[in-house]
Coordinates of C-alpha atoms in Angstrom, one line a residue:
X1 CA 49.8 14.8 7.5
X2 CA 53.0 17.1 7.9
X3 CA 56.3 16.1 8.7
X4 CA 57.9 17.1 11.7
X5 CA 61.2 18.9 10.9
X6 CA 64.0 19.4 13.5
X7 CA 66.1 22.9 14.0
X8 CA 68.7 23.4 16.0
X9 CA 68.2 26.5 18.8
X10 CA 70.1 29.7 18.6
X11 CA 71.8 28.1 21.9
X12 CA 72.7 25.1 20.0
X13 CA 73.8 27.2 17.0
X14 CA 76.1 29.3 19.1
X15 CA 77.9 26.6 20.5
X16 CA 78.9 24.7 17.2
X17 CA 79.3 27.7 14.6
X18 CA 82.8 28.1 15.9
X19 CA 84.2 24.3 15.2
X20 CA 83.0 24.2 11.6
X21 CA 85.6 24.4 8.7
X22 CA 86.1 28.1 7.4
X23 CA 88.1 29.1 4.2
X24 CA 88.4 26.2 2.7
X25 CA 88.3 26.4 -1.3
X26 CA 85.5 25.1 -3.4
X27 CA 82.2 26.3 -4.3
X28 CA 80.6 28.4 -1.3
X29 CA 78.6 26.5 1.1
X30 CA 74.5 26.9 1.4
X31 CA 73.6 27.8 4.6
X32 CA 75.5 25.6 7.4
X33 CA 72.5 25.8 9.9
X34 CA 69.5 24.4 7.6
X35 CA 72.1 21.5 6.5
X36 CA 73.5 20.9 10.1
X37 CA 69.4 20.4 11.0
X38 CA 68.8 18.1 8.6
X39 CA 71.9 16.2 9.2
X40 CA 70.4 16.3 13.0
X41 CA 66.6 14.8 12.0
X42 CA 67.8 12.3 9.5
X43 CA 70.1 10.5 12.4
X44 CA 67.2 10.9 15.2
X45 CA 64.9 9.5 12.6
X46 CA 67.1 6.6 11.3
X47 CA 65.4 7.4 7.8
X48 CA 66.9 7.0 4.5
X49 CA 68.7 10.0 2.9
X50 CA 66.8 10.1 -0.1
X51 CA 63.8 10.5 2.5
X52 CA 64.9 13.8 3.9
X53 CA 62.1 16.4 4.2
X54 CA 62.6 19.4 1.3
X55 CA 63.0 22.0 4.1
X56 CA 66.5 21.3 4.5
X57 CA 67.5 21.0 1.0
X58 CA 68.7 18.9 -1.8
X59 CA 69.3 15.2 0.2
X60 CA 72.2 14.8 -1.6
X61 CA 73.3 17.9 -0.1
X62 CA 72.6 16.9 3.3
X63 CA 74.3 13.5 2.7
X64 CA 77.2 14.6 1.0
X65 CA 78.3 17.1 4.1
X66 CA 77.5 14.4 6.3
X67 CA 79.9 12.0 5.2
X68 CA 82.3 14.4 4.1
X69 CA 82.9 15.8 7.5
X70 CA 82.7 12.5 8.8
X71 CA 85.6 11.3 6.7
X72 CA 87.4 14.6 8.4
X73 CA 86.4 13.8 11.7
X74 CA 84.3 17.2 12.2
X75 CA 81.0 15.7 13.7
X76 CA 83.1 14.4 17.1
X77 CA 83.6 18.1 18.2
X78 CA 80.4 18.8 16.5
X79 CA 78.2 16.1 18.9
X80 CA 80.6 16.8 22.2
X81 CA 79.7 20.4 21.6
X82 CA 76.1 19.1 21.3
X83 CA 75.5 16.1 24.0
X84 CA 78.4 16.4 26.2
X85 CA 79.6 13.4 24.7
X86 CA 81.2 11.7 21.1
X87 CA 79.0 9.0 21.0
X88 CA 82.2 6.3 20.7
X89 CA 82.5 3.4 22.9
X90 CA 85.1 1.4 23.3
X91 CA 83.3 -1.7 21.7
X92 CA 81.3 -2.6 18.4
X93 CA 78.2 -4.9 17.7
X94 CA 77.9 -6.9 14.4
X95 CA 74.9 -7.8 13.2
X96 CA 75.9 -11.4 11.8
X97 CA 73.2 -11.2 8.8
X98 CA 75.6 -9.4 7.0
X99 CA 78.4 -11.4 7.8
X100 CA 78.8 -13.1 4.6
X101 CA 80.5 -17.1 4.8
X102 CA 82.9 -18.5 2.7
X103 CA 81.7 -20.7 -0.2
X104 CA 83.6 -23.4 1.2
X105 CA 82.0 -22.9 4.5
X106 CA 78.9 -24.9 3.6
X107 CA 80.3 -27.6 1.7
X108 CA 79.9 -26.2 -1.8
X109 CA 83.6 -27.1 -2.7
X110 CA 84.1 -30.5 -3.8
X111 CA 80.5 -30.9 -4.9
X112 CA 78.4 -33.8 -3.8
X113 CA 79.2 -36.8 -2.0
X114 CA 79.3 -40.0 -4.0
X115 CA 79.6 -42.8 -1.1
X116 CA 77.6 -44.5 -0.6
X117 CA 75.8 -44.6 2.9
X118 CA 76.0 -47.5 5.2
X119 CA 71.9 -48.0 5.4
X120 CA 72.3 -48.4 1.3
X121 CA 75.3 -50.4 1.4
X122 CA 73.5 -53.2 3.5
X123 CA 70.6 -53.7 1.3
X124 CA 67.8 -51.8 3.4
X125 CA 65.7 -49.3 2.2
X126 CA 66.7 -45.7 1.0
X127 CA 66.2 -42.6 3.1
X128 CA 64.9 -39.3 2.4
X129 CA 68.7 -37.6 2.6
X130 CA 71.8 -39.0 1.5

C-alpha cells in the first residue's frame, strides 16, 4: 500500500517562495519545495518525524528545517500566506497527563505515619487501611 504524499501546488509555491530566507551562510540548502512539502505532509498527518516518507528526503533534514525556521518565526508568514491565518490563538490547552506533581504533593515527604488509628486504640479489630 503506497503512502499518500502531499506536494505544494504551483500557486502555493509562488505565494511562499518570496518569504523564504535567502543569502544565508552555511551549507547549500536542498530543494526547498520538496522539504517544505514534507513538512506540510508531516504536520497534516500528525505522525512521527521518523515516519516521514523518503520522497521528501531524509527525515532529519525535514525536522531540522521545521525546527530551525520555527525558532526564527518564518513559519508564521508561510502559514499566513497559505491559509490566511497564522494558526496562533490567544489561549492554550495543557494536557494534565504530562504535568508532574511535586513529590511532596502525594505525601511522600516525611515517610509513613506512625500514629495509631482511633479504632486500634479503642481495642477494635484492625481495618485494611491505616
